[in-house]
Amino acid sequence: MNLKNSTGTLPTAAVLAAASATRTHATTGEVDTFIGELRSEPTRGAAIERAVRIGVAGTAPLCDLLADKDVENRRAARRCLDRMVHHAGRPGASGEARELEAALLAAIPIGATLQARREILWLLSEIGGAATVKGVTPLLANPHLGEDVRCVLQRIPGKESLDALKAALKTAPEALRPSIAESLRKRGEKVRGYPSQRLTPVKPTSL
Amino acid sequence: MQNASTLRSRRAFLTSTIRTAGAGALLGLPQVIPARVLGAAGQPGANERITVGHIGVGGMGGGHLDYMVRRVQRGDVNVAAVCDVDEKRLAAARNQAGGKATPYRDYRYVLERKDIDAVVIATPDHWHAVQTVHAADCGKHIYVEKPACCTIEEGKAMMAAGRRNRVAIQIGSQGRSQRECYKAHLYIANGMIGRVRKVTCWHYESPTDDNPAPDSAPPPELDWDLWLGPLSWRPYNPRYCHGTFRWLMESGGGQIRDRGAHVMSNALMIMNADQTGPVSIHATGKVPTKGLWDSAITMDVTYEFKNPDWTLVWSQPGQMVPYFDREKVKNLGIREGYGAVYHGDKDKLVVWVGDGQVFTETKAVEFRKPAGGVDVYESPGHHEDWFVGIRTGRKTIMNVDAGVATAFLCVLGNLSLILGRKLHWDPVKQEIVGDEQARRLMSRPQRYPYCL
């Protein structure tokens, strides 16, 4: 099957190898052109395919686009960021992963919509490390994002995330503590109190 | 119909036999039979009706409910509950069950009921593992639609729940119970095509979302929070449901998790590979660039197995093999769009479709096992095989381990595709090796309280 000329085709090995070899940081002009192509339906598919080559320089404008009014622009941004995160997360590319992590963390405070910030958090769950733990933990206090942050901390392995969850059991808003307890149990910790509500029915039918 | 004294003596025989020999030791029983089925004091016994609750009563769920209502008419099933997060569907299901089943929105009410022996779970795929684990922990036998799970963590949790609760679990890959699947299995198991080194599966391409819609408020009959369940919160969009969840990676997972869970399930059974897995998985393909749906449109996945060495390939579209009898295609509506070719070193065998229909070549259909040949299990029917599992403790034909092994192929194929690289898998530990990001994606933290 020839994938090279199809729109919407995942990068071939040759494309990925070229991107890896050069680690190009696209110029401002290239990024602007790229974003413009994402905003236009006829050029969107091919632009998504180039996201990995644009690299970390495209992160901030893509995170802005995640909050765009147009639903297809938002989806295009997400598709690009997914590809960038999956590429940066490959074995042996920890430097790229840290660069992209920093760029994504920087975008969270300025994300214009809740959903955009949620999506950035979940992207960070795939490649984030200690910097992500430190950067996102304060958002446990946000009533709209706390649950997503809890999931991010559950997913990131290591002592920092586990310590953050343990501390959060005492400091997070009370409404979030049962789910934090659940995360701690998932991570192998014994937790007193906050019995799981997973089997407790709460939604009767109106029939 | 057995009389009361026969029932009493059979129940007494089973109970006494198990007590003296130890559960599982006698009669080749792999599991302890729950006391309720054995007929412990004050409890109904094995020949009593099985009381069922239905969780998810849309497309496939409606089909299962229809089957069980017919069993009610035969007198061996009681449908006690129907449950759905869409109250229009729920009302229709209550009518379908003759007005006798109690309707629920929240499946946990169904699991609370002590009178319900078993549940049929036919909800969107992102719910399968959570509801199976919950149902098992409430002591219910389970029929759950395929694919078994959406992540590696989910599959492992399902297997663990099945083991610790010793309930009968049947995954809905009903192709295994089809007559011509049995014939294909018998033919190959008896060496008629020689040693099989490659199985190539074909399936037509997935659809793209050519009619994307903006996010909106959910319809009043739908509980969007309960539909999402374990998935992270996002606004409602009409392209998520119903049925179209199939084209979302995080729920239906595309054709590979839908029909792959049928075609590759048959392959694992025929290749006697339910207890193992590949050592590497490599996927390439094309994914959508617009709309909500993100599962693969076209795809090629190669799975390498070791000891014995063989290769499994899943291709969308791959090379379709036309069914040889065009009249049968017309008259029976045989679907040629998916199937598998088993390549042996002496010959090959084609098996078409894979789910509610399975067809194979005449040479296999007409094959008779020679004296001293290899026997393979012939299922009495997928639901019936489950009922036998409930009543006797025998492992079902698509038990949870087999169902999870199949689902892992589908999950890993998608993971290799979205990460854009080959993955290495340890089939004994059932984990990805040497790729930290891929290892993180073996799980997806679930929205509380809809957790494993």
XYZ file of C-alpha atoms in Angstrom:
659
model
C 0.000 0.000 0.000
C 1.484 3.373 -1.020
C 1.011 5.800 1.833
C 3.238 8.590 0.616
C 0.775 10.614 -1.406
C -2.350 10.162 0.661
C -3.680 13.056 2.671
C -4.079 12.373 6.350
C -1.459 9.652 6.221
C 0.669 9.133 9.293
C 4.332 10.088 8.776
C 6.399 7.470 7.006
C 9.592 6.247 8.574
C 11.558 8.472 6.159
C 9.716 11.594 7.282
C 10.236 10.721 10.920
C 13.905 10.005 10.383
C 14.388 13.355 8.667
C 12.588 15.156 11.482
C 14.698 13.379 14.073
C 17.984 14.025 12.297
C 17.571 17.762 11.927
C 15.516 18.591 15.073
C 14.465 21.678 13.190
C 12.921 24.558 15.060
C 10.654 26.103 12.478
C 10.882 29.824 11.899
C 8.072 32.154 12.883
C 7.134 32.499 9.246
C 6.952 28.747 8.783
C 4.792 28.386 11.869
C 2.432 31.140 10.669
C 2.109 29.455 7.283
C 1.473 26.138 8.986
C -1.288 27.545 11.205
C -2.840 29.251 8.188
C -2.925 25.925 6.351
C -4.555 24.225 9.325
C -7.296 26.828 9.255
C -8.119 26.073 5.632
C -9.988 22.896 4.735
C -8.223 22.145 1.417
C -4.760 22.326 3.030
C -5.565 21.025 6.503
C -4.827 17.317 5.955
C -1.343 17.855 4.505
C -0.548 20.388 7.228
C -1.460 17.902 9.957
C 0.986 15.473 8.388
C 3.780 18.086 8.718
C 3.172 18.820 12.404
C 6.100 16.709 13.566
C 8.481 18.679 11.327
C 7.210 22.016 12.652
C 8.177 20.786 16.110
C 8.105 22.533 19.432
C 8.015 26.014 17.872
C 4.442 25.278 16.858
C 3.268 24.337 20.344
C 2.028 27.701 21.599
C 0.048 28.628 18.457
C -1.399 25.121 18.346
C -2.514 25.411 21.952
C -4.145 28.725 21.017
C -5.887 26.990 18.133
C -7.192 24.368 20.592
C -9.425 27.143 21.916
C -10.563 28.391 18.502
C -14.219 29.074 17.784
C -14.218 26.738 14.776
C -14.573 23.087 15.799
C -12.489 21.748 12.892
C -9.650 24.143 13.705
C -9.708 22.855 17.269
C -9.660 19.263 16.107
C -6.823 19.964 13.683
C -4.786 21.458 16.515
C -5.408 18.390 18.659
C -4.418 16.062 15.848
C -1.147 17.958 15.405
C -0.345 18.025 19.099
C -1.065 14.289 19.376
C 1.425 13.572 16.616
C 4.043 15.827 18.171
C 3.635 14.232 21.598
C 3.744 10.702 20.188
C 6.865 11.525 18.210
C 8.635 13.222 21.113
C 7.762 10.338 23.417
C 9.617 7.738 21.354
C 12.468 5.834 23.003
C 15.744 7.757 22.998
C 14.177 11.208 22.528
C 13.926 12.379 26.130
C 15.402 15.772 25.254
C 12.631 16.447 22.780
C 10.060 15.226 25.267
C 11.327 17.657 27.929
C 11.260 20.556 25.434
C 7.712 19.782 24.402
C 6.657 19.243 28.023
C 7.921 22.724 28.908
C 6.076 24.276 25.977
C 2.820 22.540 26.889
C 3.122 23.527 30.548
C 3.623 27.136 29.519
C 0.407 26.985 27.486
C -1.862 25.823 30.312
C -2.305 29.145 32.140
C -3.074 30.999 28.945
C -5.418 28.386 27.446
C -8.570 30.279 26.720
C -11.075 27.496 27.279
C -11.486 24.792 29.873
C -11.563 22.090 27.213
C -8.303 23.318 25.695
C -6.631 23.182 29.082
C -8.029 19.686 29.683
C -6.576 18.458 26.423
C -3.160 19.918 27.199
C -3.230 18.182 30.585
C -3.947 14.806 29.000
C -1.141 15.338 26.473
C 1.197 15.993 29.383
C 0.142 12.739 31.030
C 1.908 10.892 28.203
C 5.332 12.556 28.391
C 5.334 14.627 31.556
C 7.751 14.141 34.434
C 8.682 16.068 37.567
C 8.128 19.437 35.892
C 4.580 18.460 34.982
C 3.851 17.236 38.482
C 5.051 20.534 39.919
C 3.250 22.571 37.276
C -0.175 20.909 37.389
C -0.597 20.011 41.074
C -1.891 23.491 42.025
C -4.716 22.949 39.504
C -6.179 20.240 41.735
C -7.940 23.142 43.409
C -9.718 24.088 40.186
C -13.231 22.582 40.400
C -13.409 22.066 36.609
C -9.903 20.689 36.049
C -9.123 18.934 39.332
C -10.353 15.520 38.199
C -8.274 15.663 35.004
C -5.214 16.718 37.001
C -5.796 13.797 39.346
C -5.766 11.447 36.321
C -2.543 13.014 35.047
C -0.835 12.485 38.401
C -2.100 8.903 38.543
C -0.616 8.159 35.133
C 2.820 9.727 35.550
C 5.038 7.129 37.241
C 7.528 7.913 39.960
C 7.924 9.336 43.412
C 7.044 12.952 42.616
C 3.560 12.170 41.361
C 2.896 9.717 44.187
C 4.009 12.279 46.782
C 1.791 14.895 45.147
C -1.216 12.586 45.385
C -0.480 11.754 49.012
C -0.224 15.419 49.907
C -3.369 16.207 47.941
C -5.398 13.788 50.032
C -4.989 16.282 52.861
C -5.014 19.541 50.933
C -7.242 19.159 47.860
C -10.874 20.273 47.956
C -12.946 17.756 49.924
C -15.030 16.856 46.872
C -11.903 15.621 45.076
C -10.493 13.520 47.914
C -12.444 10.299 47.236
C -11.063 10.190 43.696
C -7.553 10.975 44.949
C -7.926 8.070 47.365
C -8.872 5.908 44.372
C -5.703 6.983 42.540
C -3.556 6.208 45.544
C -5.061 2.730 45.795
C -4.355 2.234 42.088
C -0.742 3.155 42.816
C -0.591 0.451 45.492
C -1.048 2.631 48.560
C -3.258 1.751 51.507
C -5.683 4.585 52.208
C -7.767 5.066 55.330
C -11.165 6.590 54.861
C -12.835 7.649 51.620
C -14.289 4.202 50.791
C -14.758 3.746 47.081
C -18.120 4.815 45.691
C -17.694 2.934 42.446
C -20.467 0.440 43.232
C -22.898 2.925 44.777
C -25.867 3.678 42.529
C -27.025 7.273 42.561
C -29.051 7.871 39.396
C -32.622 6.599 39.426
C -34.556 6.497 36.195
C -37.427 8.844 35.552
C -39.465 6.021 33.984
C -39.049 -31.770 32.236
C -37.454 -33.355 35.291
C -39.653 -34.132 38.298
C -38.989 -32.840 41.789
C -37.426 -36.046 43.088
C -34.999 -36.175 40.133
C -34.052 -32.549 40.753
C -33.494 -33.239 44.453
C -31.346 -36.280 43.795
C -29.251 -34.521 41.090
C -28.717 -31.527 43.361
C -27.811 -33.819 46.245
C -25.393 -35.760 44.017
C -23.575 -32.622 42.865
C -23.428 -31.120 46.344
C -22.190 -34.300 47.978
C -19.650 -35.002 45.253
C -18.121 -31.544 45.484
C -17.920 -31.727 49.288
C -16.037 -35.026 49.321
C -13.755 -34.467 46.330
C -13.071 -30.740 46.643
C -14.274 -28.142 44.195
C -12.814 -28.512 40.738
C -11.179 -31.849 41.427
C -14.008 -34.030 40.210
C -15.844 -33.908 36.894
C -12.982 -31.835 35.434
C -14.591 -28.675 36.740
C -12.239 -25.697 36.325
C -14.119 -23.475 38.763
C -16.068 -23.684 41.989
C -19.732 -23.586 41.169
C -21.426 -20.760 43.067
C -23.517 -21.994 45.934
C -26.652 -20.483 44.494
C -26.371 -22.673 41.391
C -25.487 -25.809 43.350
C -28.545 -25.398 45.472
C -27.216 -24.571 48.883
C -29.826 -24.500 51.605
C -32.698 -22.200 50.711
C -31.265 -21.329 47.279
C -32.599 -22.302 43.813
C -30.544 -24.980 42.037
C -28.941 -25.581 38.649
C -32.142 -26.505 36.880
C -33.946 -23.387 37.969
C -34.300 -20.449 35.659
C -31.357 -18.053 35.311
C -32.391 -14.514 36.230
C -30.794 -11.977 33.915
C -30.352 -8.216 33.911
C -29.561 -6.343 30.699
C -27.158 -3.405 30.805
C -27.221 -1.503 27.507
C -30.274 -2.223 25.377
C -29.479 -0.419 22.097
C -28.192 -2.138 18.926
C -26.559 -5.402 20.046
C -28.194 -5.088 23.463
C -31.619 -5.161 21.860
C -30.630 -8.334 20.043
C -29.520 -10.015 23.257
C -32.739 -8.960 24.964
C -34.740 -10.428 22.115
C -32.901 -13.731 22.552
C -33.466 -13.813 26.304
C -37.172 -12.969 25.933
C -37.459 -16.052 23.716
C -35.723 -18.083 26.436
C -38.270 -16.711 28.903
C -40.918 -18.253 26.731
C -39.023 -21.561 26.962
C -39.043 -21.229 30.727
C -35.337 -21.273 31.513
C -34.626 -17.545 31.788
C -36.218 -14.721 33.723
C -35.486 -11.171 32.503
C -35.667 -9.120 35.689
C -34.066 -5.816 34.704
C -33.248 -3.620 31.749
C -30.881 -0.669 32.010
C -29.836 2.136 29.687
C -28.626 5.724 29.943
C -31.003 6.696 27.134
C -34.509 6.691 28.556
C -36.163 6.335 25.161
C -34.230 3.112 24.597
C -34.988 2.074 28.147
C -38.724 2.517 27.667
C -38.591 0.497 24.438
C -36.660 -2.275 26.181
C -39.165 -2.431 29.007
C -41.885 -2.969 26.405
C -39.763 -5.530 24.569
C -39.459 -7.483 27.815
C -43.234 -7.526 28.112
C -43.407 -4.889 30.827
C -42.096 -7.331 33.441
C -38.493 -6.161 33.714
C -37.694 -3.278 36.073
C -36.103 -0.354 34.208
C -32.964 1.366 35.522
C -30.720 4.148 34.366
C -27.758 3.396 36.662
C -26.417 -0.149 36.162
C -25.281 -0.345 39.776
C -28.920 -0.766 40.843
C -28.953 -3.922 38.707
C -25.763 -5.198 40.327
C -27.189 -4.596 43.810
C -30.083 -6.981 43.269
C -29.514 -10.318 44.967
C -32.102 -12.044 42.774
C -30.162 -11.369 39.571
C -27.763 -14.210 38.712
C -26.277 -12.849 35.530
C -25.956 -9.707 33.432
C -25.641 -9.077 29.713
C -23.465 -6.011 29.085
C -23.906 -4.381 25.681
C -22.804 -0.822 26.345
C -20.213 1.158 24.333
C -16.762 -0.358 24.529
C -15.297 2.135 26.992
C -17.679 0.713 29.595
C -17.041 -3.001 29.060
C -14.166 -3.517 31.473
C -15.494 -1.355 34.299
C -18.951 -2.913 34.223
C -17.514 -6.433 33.938
C -15.248 -5.936 36.945
C -18.077 -4.397 38.946
C -20.496 -7.159 37.986
C -17.978 -9.868 38.857
C -17.292 -8.236 42.232
C -21.058 -8.343 42.848
C -21.062 -12.088 42.115
C -22.826 -11.919 38.749
C -22.116 -14.151 35.801
C -21.402 -11.986 32.775
C -21.970 -11.943 29.030
C -20.142 -8.870 27.780
C -19.955 -7.683 24.203
C -16.633 -7.629 22.389
C -14.066 -6.214 22.445
C -13.400 -7.130 26.034
C -11.399 -4.005 26.839
C -9.914 -0.760 25.549
C -6.586 -0.841 27.398
C -4.105 -3.385 28.714
C -4.835 -2.412 32.309
C -8.548 -2.980 31.759
C -7.967 -6.450 30.336
C -5.797 -7.483 33.238
C -8.391 -6.196 35.694
C -11.098 -8.224 33.968
C -9.057 -11.418 34.152
C -8.274 -10.805 37.809
C -11.947 -10.133 38.607
C -12.996 -13.322 36.839
C -10.458 -15.367 38.810
C -11.207 -13.938 42.256
C -14.982 -14.204 41.869
C -15.165 -17.443 39.891
C -18.074 -16.372 37.741
C -18.821 -17.534 34.202
C -17.781 -14.852 31.716
C -18.511 -15.024 27.995
C -17.126 -12.368 25.643
C -19.440 -11.721 22.702
C -17.189 -12.982 19.868
C -19.933 -15.338 18.780
C -18.090 -16.459 15.639
C -16.327 -19.085 17.718
C -19.679 -20.759 18.301
C -20.640 -20.832 14.628
C -20.807 -24.251 12.985
C -18.458 -23.481 10.090
C -15.899 -21.971 12.434
C -15.860 -25.302 14.244
C -15.428 -27.090 10.902
C -12.535 -24.835 9.913
C -10.954 -25.399 13.312
C -11.365 -29.184 13.023
C -9.906 -29.195 9.492
C -6.816 -27.228 10.450
C -6.319 -28.995 13.818
C -6.160 -32.277 11.906
C -3.281 -31.019 9.789
C -5.179 -30.809 6.523
C -3.331 -27.663 5.393
C -0.107 -28.508 7.187
C 1.603 -26.231 9.641
C 0.107 -22.734 9.561
C 2.754 -20.016 9.435
C 0.640 -17.052 8.464
C -2.932 -15.858 8.903
C -3.943 -12.838 6.847
C -7.153 -10.987 7.738
C -8.934 -8.550 5.494
C -11.604 -5.965 6.312
C -13.038 -3.090 4.284
C -12.074 0.479 5.220
C -13.617 2.418 8.097
C -15.902 5.371 7.388
C -14.847 8.975 7.886
C -16.943 11.626 9.578
C -18.093 13.502 6.491
C -20.933 15.122 8.364
C -19.211 16.653 11.395
C -21.351 18.527 13.869
C -20.551 21.115 16.518
C -20.777 20.329 20.226
C -24.217 20.895 21.686
C -26.427 20.167 24.669
C -27.271 16.472 24.979
C -30.818 15.376 24.133
C -33.070 15.350 27.215
C -33.436 11.560 27.279
C -29.671 10.961 27.440
C -27.607 11.006 30.642
C -24.363 12.291 29.124
C -22.364 11.865 32.327
C -23.351 8.197 32.493
C -22.763 7.672 28.781
C -19.205 9.028 29.176
C -18.636 7.034 32.333
C -14.909 6.319 32.627
C -13.935 8.722 29.805
C -12.612 12.170 30.661
C -15.200 14.933 30.566
C -15.943 16.664 27.283
C -19.040 18.411 25.888
C -21.692 16.310 24.164
C -21.487 15.915 20.407
C -24.087 14.010 18.370
C -21.312 12.194 16.495
C -20.370 10.258 19.648
C -23.514 8.208 19.849
C -25.406 6.050 19.341
C -23.436 3.410 17.450
C -20.902 5.910 16.104
C -18.769 5.450 19.236
C -17.344 2.643 17.084
C -15.154 5.179 15.219
C -13.548 6.750 18.273
C -10.158 5.377 19.313
C -10.904 5.745 23.008
C -14.174 3.851 22.795
C -14.911 1.638 19.806
C -11.372 1.696 18.427
C -12.415 1.292 14.796
C -12.788 -1.816 12.666
C -9.821 -3.572 14.253
C -11.493 -3.538 17.668
C -14.917 -4.227 16.219
C -14.570 -6.943 13.607
C -10.950 -7.630 14.490
C -12.315 -8.883 17.785
C -14.257 -11.456 15.749
C -11.882 -12.411 12.942
C -8.752 -12.443 15.129
C -10.648 -14.221 17.925
C -11.272 -17.106 15.518
C -7.615 -16.996 14.472
C -6.377 -17.263 18.052
C -8.716 -20.194 18.718
C -7.791 -22.031 15.516
C -4.088 -21.401 16.131
C -4.429 -22.552 19.754
C -2.997 -19.218 20.879
C -5.507 -18.001 23.460
C -2.927 -18.330 26.221
C -0.177 -16.415 24.490
C 0.422 -13.255 22.485
C 2.713 -11.694 19.905
C 6.235 -10.505 20.636
C 6.025 -7.547 18.262
C 3.313 -5.431 16.708
C 3.820 -3.028 13.818
C 1.043 -0.911 12.358
C 0.869 1.644 9.577
C -2.212 3.332 8.219
C -4.272 6.377 7.433
C -6.375 8.210 10.018
C -8.978 10.936 9.483
C -7.990 14.584 9.314
C -11.428 16.031 9.908
C -14.481 15.366 12.013
C -14.820 13.802 15.429
C -13.880 10.234 14.491
C -10.221 9.292 14.730
C -9.956 5.527 14.226
C -7.954 4.135 11.295
C -9.486 4.347 7.823
C -6.916 2.004 6.314
C -4.474 -0.061 8.267
C -1.910 -2.844 8.095
C -0.810 -4.517 11.309
C 1.719 -7.320 11.537
C 1.887 -9.416 14.694
C 4.817 -11.788 15.140
C 4.321 -14.788 17.421
C 7.094 -17.017 18.738
C 7.206 -20.633 19.898
C 5.608 -21.639 17.663
C 6.560 -19.007 15.103
C 3.761 -17.579 13.020
C 2.543 -14.231 11.708
C -0.883 -12.648 11.940
C -1.730 -9.741 9.653
C -4.746 -7.445 9.939
C -5.396 -5.348 6.832
C -7.905 -2.683 5.990
C -8.773 -3.169 3.192
C -6.335 -5.980 2.466
C -7.105 -8.581 -0.195
C -10.755 -9.582 -0.175
C -11.407 -13.169 -1.234
C -14.791 -13.534 -2.961
C -16.986 -16.327 -1.598
C -17.058 -19.180 -4.102
C -20.849 -19.665 -4.316
C -22.385 -16.515 -5.774
C -25.944 -17.838 -5.351
C -25.374 -18.323 -1.654
C -23.967 -14.818 -1.393
C -27.189 -13.514 -2.935
C -29.620 -15.787 -1.093
C -28.007 -15.858 2.357
C -26.545 -12.357 2.307
C -23.040 -13.627 2.995
C -20.798 -10.671 3.809
C -17.483 -11.016 1.977
C -16.068 -7.765 3.296
C -14.056 -9.428 6.049
C -12.441 -12.755 6.793
C -9.125 -14.556 7.037
C -6.868 -16.834 5.023
C -4.927 -19.515 6.892
C -1.695 -20.256 5.007
C -0.328 -23.712 5.726
C 2.742 -25.323 4.241
C 0.547 -27.831 2.348
C -2.508 -25.758 1.460
C -4.562 -22.810 2.627
C -8.079 -22.321 3.976
C -10.347 -19.285 3.739
C -12.795 -18.404 6.509
C -15.252 -15.666 5.620
C -16.960 -13.169 7.937
C -16.318 -14.085 11.576
C -19.115 -12.929 13.817
C -22.762 -13.880 13.547
C -21.927 -15.565 10.268
C -18.896 -17.738 9.613
C -18.410 -19.588 6.328
C -15.533 -21.679 5.127
C -14.601 -23.773 2.122
C -16.422 -26.958 1.159
C -13.356 -29.126 1.842
C -13.558 -28.126 5.514
C -17.364 -28.193 5.759
C -17.390 -31.775 4.430
C -14.375 -32.909 6.433
C -14.892 -35.792 8.846
C -12.370 -36.371 11.565
C -10.558 -39.672 10.937
C -10.225 -42.329 13.627
C -7.593 -41.153 16.050
C -7.862 -37.587 14.766
C -7.854 -34.431 16.840
C -11.066 -33.332 18.519
C -11.936 -29.691 18.976
C -14.769 -28.248 21.029
C -18.064 -27.654 19.248
C -20.117 -24.967 20.955
C -23.871 -25.490 21.441
C -24.355 -21.782 20.638
C -22.761 -18.739 22.204
C -25.477 -17.956 24.732
C -26.046 -21.635 25.448
C -22.319 -22.173 25.998
C -22.469 -19.374 28.585
C -25.443 -20.972 30.305
C -23.519 -24.248 30.489
C -20.674 -22.315 32.064
C -23.049 -20.833 34.628
C -24.625 -24.169 35.478
C -21.539 -26.376 35.536
C -18.544 -24.094 36.020
C -17.023 -25.166 32.701
C -14.841 -22.544 31.004
C -16.745 -20.820 28.195
C -15.547 -20.897 24.593
C -14.769 -17.158 24.698
C -13.824 -16.933 28.343
C -12.312 -13.768 29.766
C -8.694 -14.835 29.176
C -9.380 -15.581 25.510
C -11.433 -12.422 25.127
C -8.713 -10.286 26.626
C -6.015 -11.959 24.508
C -7.997 -11.026 21.391
C -8.699 -7.506 22.608
C -5.002 -6.993 23.367
C -4.207 -7.620 19.700
C -6.676 -4.904 18.738
C -5.487 -2.456 21.408
C -1.811 -2.969 20.552
C -2.489 -2.590 16.838
C -4.094 0.797 17.430
C -1.346 1.836 19.828
C 1.382 1.035 17.332
C -0.516 3.042 14.725
C -1.014 6.200 16.781
C 2.533 6.158 18.138
C 3.927 5.608 14.656
C 6.327 2.860 15.677
C 6.791 -0.854 16.256
C 6.013 -2.118 19.745
C 7.590 -5.008 21.605
C 5.380 -7.106 23.845
C 6.123 -9.596 26.605
C 3.348 -12.188 26.213
C 4.049 -13.755 29.597
C 3.988 -10.562 31.684
C 1.504 -9.018 29.210
C 3.232 -5.691 29.005
C 4.975 -3.458 26.498
C 8.745 -3.543 26.671
C 11.246 -0.737 26.145
C 8.908 2.170 25.411
C 7.984 4.378 28.354
C 5.292 6.362 26.568
C 3.643 3.232 25.207
C 3.770 1.717 28.682
C 1.910 4.751 30.064
C -0.707 4.248 27.376
C -1.322 0.703 28.575
C -3.739 2.377 30.959
C -6.084 5.305 30.858
C -7.025 6.748 34.264
C -10.793 6.686 34.616
C -13.155 9.396 35.682
C -14.302 8.822 39.234
C -16.449 6.968 40.347
C -16.600 5.006 37.092
C -13.339 3.231 37.852
C -12.140 -0.349 37.752
